Amino acid sequence: MQERARTTRRSLLEAAARLFAEQGYAGTSVNDISARSGRTSGAVYFHYASKEGIARAVVQDRFATWPQLTARYADAAVPPVERLVALSYDIARALAEDPVTRAGARLWAERATIDAPLPDPFALWTAAATRLLAEARHAGQLAAHVRPAPTARTLVRAFFGLCSLTEALEGAATVTDRLTDWWQLTLPSLGAAPGTRPPEPRPADG
C-alpha cells in the first residue's frame, strides 16, 4: 500500500508539474491535474490537500532542493571553480529540459498568485556556491578581493536571470551557449586559476 501511495503521489506531482510549466498556476485546475494524471480529484486532495499544496511540493521537489546535484560536486579531486561551473550547466539544462524544474521556476515567478508561501529556491544554490568559492579561495585560486558569500549571492542571481531572459528572448536551446558566454566574461573577474574555462556541456543522462 505504501509503494502504491508513493507511486500515486509521484504521478500526481509530475502531472501537475507539466501543467504548471505549460499553463501556469492560475491556468491549471485540480480537475486538469486529475485528468492529466489519470487519477481522481479525490486522490489529488488526499495526497496534497489543495492546489497550493501541490505547487509547494513541485517547487520543493527539485527546484529548491537539488538532491540529485549536490553530492555530485563534492569531489575534492576536481578544482572547486570547475565544479561550480559544471554545476551551473547541470542546473541550466534542468531549467531548460526537466518538467518539474521548469514548473518550479514558473511557480516561483508567479508566487504572488499563490496563496501559500513557497520555499526559497536559491538558498541551497547560494550555499553550495559559497562553499565552492571558499574552497577555491583557500586553495589560492581566486583573486584576493573576491569574498565567497556575496560573490555567490551575485552569481546565483545573475545566473538565474541569464537563464530566464535567454529562454524568453531566444528559446531554451540557446541557454547553454549564453551560459558559456557569461562564464567567459565572469571567470577572469573572479581571478580564477589560469586554464579554468567553461566545460563542454555534458550530454543529458540516459
CSV table of C-alpha atoms in Angstrom, one decimal:
chain,number,residue,atom,x,y,z
A,1,MET,CA,0.0,0.0,0.0
A,2,GLN,CA,2.8,2.4,0.8
A,3,GLU,CA,4.5,1.8,-2.5
A,4,ARG,CA,1.2,2.3,-4.3
A,5,ALA,CA,0.7,5.6,-2.4
A,6,ARG,CA,4.2,6.8,-3.3
A,7,THR,CA,3.5,5.9,-7.0
A,8,THR,CA,0.2,7.8,-7.0
A,9,ARG,CA,1.8,10.8,-5.2
A,10,ARG,CA,4.6,10.9,-7.7
A,11,SER,CA,2.3,10.6,-10.8
A,12,LEU,CA,0.2,13.5,-9.4
A,13,LEU,CA,3.2,15.7,-8.8
A,14,GLU,CA,4.7,15.1,-12.3
A,15,ALA,CA,1.3,15.7,-14.0
A,16,ALA,CA,0.8,18.9,-12.1
A,17,ALA,CA,4.4,20.0,-12.9
A,18,ARG,CA,3.9,19.6,-16.6
A,19,LEU,CA,0.6,21.5,-16.4
A,20,PHE,CA,2.2,24.3,-14.3
A,21,ALA,CA,5.1,24.6,-16.7
A,22,GLU,CA,2.8,24.7,-19.7
A,23,GLN,CA,-0.2,26.8,-18.4
A,24,GLY,CA,1.0,28.5,-15.2
A,25,TYR,CA,-0.5,28.2,-11.8
A,26,ALA,CA,-3.7,30.2,-12.5
A,27,GLY,CA,-4.3,28.3,-15.7
A,28,THR,CA,-4.2,24.9,-14.1
A,29,SER,CA,-7.1,23.4,-12.0
A,30,VAL,CA,-7.3,20.4,-9.8
A,31,ASN,CA,-9.5,18.8,-12.5
A,32,ASP,CA,-6.8,19.4,-15.0
A,33,ILE,CA,-4.3,17.6,-12.8
A,34,SER,CA,-6.7,14.8,-12.3
A,35,ALA,CA,-7.3,14.4,-16.0
A,36,ARG,CA,-3.6,14.6,-16.9
A,37,SER,CA,-2.6,12.1,-14.2
A,38,GLY,CA,-5.5,9.6,-14.8
A,39,ARG,CA,-6.3,9.9,-11.1
A,40,THR,CA,-9.4,11.2,-9.4
A,41,SER,CA,-9.7,14.7,-7.9
A,42,GLY,CA,-10.2,12.9,-4.6
A,43,ALA,CA,-6.7,11.4,-5.0
A,44,VAL,CA,-5.2,14.9,-5.6
A,45,TYR,CA,-6.8,16.2,-2.4
A,46,PHE,CA,-5.9,13.1,-0.4
A,47,HIS,CA,-2.2,13.4,-1.2
A,48,TYR,CA,-1.8,17.2,-1.4
A,49,ALA,CA,-4.8,18.8,0.3
A,50,SER,CA,-5.0,21.7,-2.1
A,51,LYS,CA,-3.6,23.1,-5.4
A,52,GLU,CA,-1.4,25.4,-3.3
A,53,GLY,CA,-0.1,22.3,-1.5
A,54,ILE,CA,0.9,20.6,-4.8
A,55,ALA,CA,2.5,23.8,-6.0
A,56,ARG,CA,4.7,23.9,-2.9
A,57,ALA,CA,5.6,20.2,-3.4
A,58,VAL,CA,6.6,20.9,-7.0
A,59,VAL,CA,8.9,23.7,-6.0
A,60,GLN,CA,10.4,21.7,-3.1
A,61,ASP,CA,10.9,18.5,-5.1
A,62,ARG,CA,13.6,19.7,-7.4
A,63,PHE,CA,13.8,23.5,-7.9
A,64,ALA,CA,14.5,24.3,-4.3
A,65,THR,CA,16.5,21.3,-3.1
A,66,TRP,CA,18.5,19.8,-6.0
A,67,PRO,CA,19.0,16.5,-4.1
A,68,GLN,CA,20.4,14.8,-7.2
A,69,LEU,CA,23.1,17.5,-7.8
A,70,THR,CA,24.8,18.4,-4.5
A,71,ALA,CA,26.6,15.1,-3.9
A,72,ARG,CA,28.0,15.1,-7.4
A,73,TYR,CA,30.0,18.2,-6.7
A,74,ALA,CA,31.8,17.1,-3.5
A,75,ASP,CA,34.7,15.5,-5.4
A,76,ALA,CA,37.8,17.2,-3.9
A,77,ALA,CA,39.9,15.9,-6.8
A,78,VAL,CA,38.2,18.4,-9.1
A,79,PRO,CA,39.1,22.1,-8.6
A,80,PRO,CA,36.3,23.9,-6.9
A,81,VAL,CA,35.7,26.6,-9.6
A,82,GLU,CA,35.4,23.8,-12.2
A,83,ARG,CA,32.8,22.1,-10.0
A,84,LEU,CA,30.9,25.4,-9.7
A,85,VAL,CA,30.9,25.9,-13.4
A,86,ALA,CA,29.9,22.3,-14.1
A,87,LEU,CA,27.0,22.6,-11.6
A,88,SER,CA,25.7,25.7,-13.4
A,89,TYR,CA,25.5,23.8,-16.7
A,90,ASP,CA,23.5,20.9,-15.0
A,91,ILE,CA,21.1,23.4,-13.4
A,92,ALA,CA,20.7,25.3,-16.7
A,93,ARG,CA,19.9,22.1,-18.5
A,94,ALA,CA,17.4,21.2,-15.9
A,95,LEU,CA,15.7,24.6,-16.2
A,96,ALA,CA,15.5,24.1,-19.9
A,97,GLU,CA,14.5,20.5,-20.2
A,98,ASP,CA,13.2,19.0,-16.9
A,99,PRO,CA,9.4,19.5,-16.5
A,100,VAL,CA,9.5,19.5,-12.7
A,101,THR,CA,12.3,22.0,-12.6
A,102,ARG,CA,10.7,24.2,-15.2
A,103,ALA,CA,7.4,24.1,-13.3
A,104,GLY,CA,9.2,25.1,-10.1
A,105,ALA,CA,10.8,28.1,-11.8
A,106,ARG,CA,7.5,29.2,-13.3
A,107,LEU,CA,5.7,28.8,-10.0
A,108,TRP,CA,8.4,30.9,-8.3
A,109,ALA,CA,7.9,33.6,-10.9
A,110,GLU,CA,4.2,33.5,-10.3
A,111,ARG,CA,4.4,33.2,-6.5
A,112,ALA,CA,2.3,36.4,-5.9
A,113,THR,CA,-0.7,34.5,-7.3
A,114,ILE,CA,-0.3,31.5,-5.0
A,115,ASP,CA,-2.0,31.7,-1.6
A,116,ALA,CA,0.8,29.9,0.2
A,117,PRO,CA,4.5,30.6,0.9
A,118,LEU,CA,6.9,28.8,-1.4
A,119,PRO,CA,10.3,27.5,-0.3
A,120,ASP,CA,13.3,29.7,-1.1
A,121,PRO,CA,14.7,28.1,-4.3
A,122,PHE,CA,18.1,29.9,-4.1
A,123,ALA,CA,19.3,29.1,-0.6
A,124,LEU,CA,20.9,25.8,-1.5
A,125,TRP,CA,22.4,27.1,-4.7
A,126,THR,CA,23.9,30.0,-2.9
A,127,ALA,CA,25.2,27.8,0.0
A,128,ALA,CA,26.8,25.4,-2.5
A,129,ALA,CA,28.4,28.3,-4.5
A,130,THR,CA,29.7,29.9,-1.3
A,131,ARG,CA,31.3,26.6,-0.2
A,132,LEU,CA,33.0,26.1,-3.5
A,133,LEU,CA,34.3,29.6,-3.7
A,134,ALA,CA,35.6,29.4,-0.2
A,135,GLU,CA,37.4,26.2,-1.2
A,136,ALA,CA,38.8,28.0,-4.2
A,137,ARG,CA,40.0,30.9,-2.1
A,138,HIS,CA,41.7,28.7,0.4
A,139,ALA,CA,43.5,27.0,-2.5
A,140,GLY,CA,44.7,30.3,-3.9
A,141,GLN,CA,42.5,30.0,-7.0
A,142,LEU,CA,40.6,33.3,-6.6
A,143,ALA,CA,41.6,36.9,-6.6
A,144,ALA,CA,42.2,38.4,-3.2
A,145,HIS,CA,39.3,40.8,-3.4
A,146,VAL,CA,36.7,38.0,-4.1
A,147,ARG,CA,34.6,37.3,-1.0
A,148,PRO,CA,32.8,33.9,-1.2
A,149,ALA,CA,29.4,34.7,0.3
A,150,PRO,CA,28.5,38.0,-1.5
A,151,THR,CA,30.1,36.7,-4.7
A,152,ALA,CA,28.0,33.5,-4.6
A,153,ARG,CA,24.8,35.5,-4.0
A,154,THR,CA,25.5,37.7,-7.0
A,155,LEU,CA,26.5,34.8,-9.2
A,156,VAL,CA,23.3,32.8,-8.4
A,157,ARG,CA,21.0,35.7,-9.1
A,158,ALA,CA,22.8,36.7,-12.3
A,159,PHE,CA,22.8,33.1,-13.4
A,160,PHE,CA,19.0,32.7,-12.9
A,161,GLY,CA,18.3,36.0,-14.6
A,162,LEU,CA,20.5,34.9,-17.6
A,163,CYS,CA,18.7,31.6,-18.0
A,164,SER,CA,15.2,33.2,-17.6
A,165,LEU,CA,15.8,36.1,-20.0
A,166,THR,CA,17.6,33.9,-22.6
A,167,GLU,CA,14.8,31.5,-22.8
A,168,ALA,CA,12.2,34.3,-23.0
A,169,LEU,CA,14.1,36.0,-25.9
A,170,GLU,CA,15.8,33.2,-27.7
A,171,GLY,CA,14.4,29.9,-26.5
A,172,ALA,CA,15.7,27.2,-24.2
A,173,ALA,CA,18.0,25.7,-26.8
A,174,THR,CA,20.4,28.6,-26.6
A,175,VAL,CA,20.7,28.8,-22.8
A,176,THR,CA,24.0,26.7,-22.6
A,177,ASP,CA,25.6,28.8,-25.3
A,178,ARG,CA,24.8,32.0,-23.5
A,179,LEU,CA,26.0,30.5,-20.2
A,180,THR,CA,29.3,29.8,-21.9
A,181,ASP,CA,29.5,33.5,-23.0
A,182,TRP,CA,28.7,34.5,-19.4
A,183,TRP,CA,31.4,32.4,-17.8
A,184,GLN,CA,34.0,33.6,-20.3
A,185,LEU,CA,33.3,37.1,-19.0
A,186,THR,CA,32.9,36.1,-15.4
A,187,LEU,CA,35.8,33.8,-14.7
A,188,PRO,CA,38.5,36.4,-15.3
A,189,SER,CA,36.8,38.8,-12.9
A,190,LEU,CA,37.0,36.1,-10.2
A,191,GLY,CA,40.7,35.7,-10.8
A,192,ALA,CA,40.1,32.0,-11.5
A,193,ALA,CA,43.2,29.9,-11.9
A,194,PRO,CA,44.8,30.0,-15.3
A,195,GLY,CA,43.3,27.5,-17.7
A,196,THR,CA,39.9,27.4,-15.9
A,197,ARG,CA,37.3,27.7,-18.6
A,198,PRO,CA,33.7,26.7,-19.2
A,199,PRO,CA,33.5,23.0,-19.9
A,200,GLU,CA,31.8,21.4,-22.8
A,201,PRO,CA,28.2,20.8,-21.6
A,202,ARG,CA,27.7,17.1,-20.6
A,203,PRO,CA,25.1,15.2,-22.6
A,204,ALA,CA,21.9,14.5,-20.8
A,205,ASP,CA,21.8,11.3,-18.8
A,206,GLY,CA,20.0,8.4,-20.4
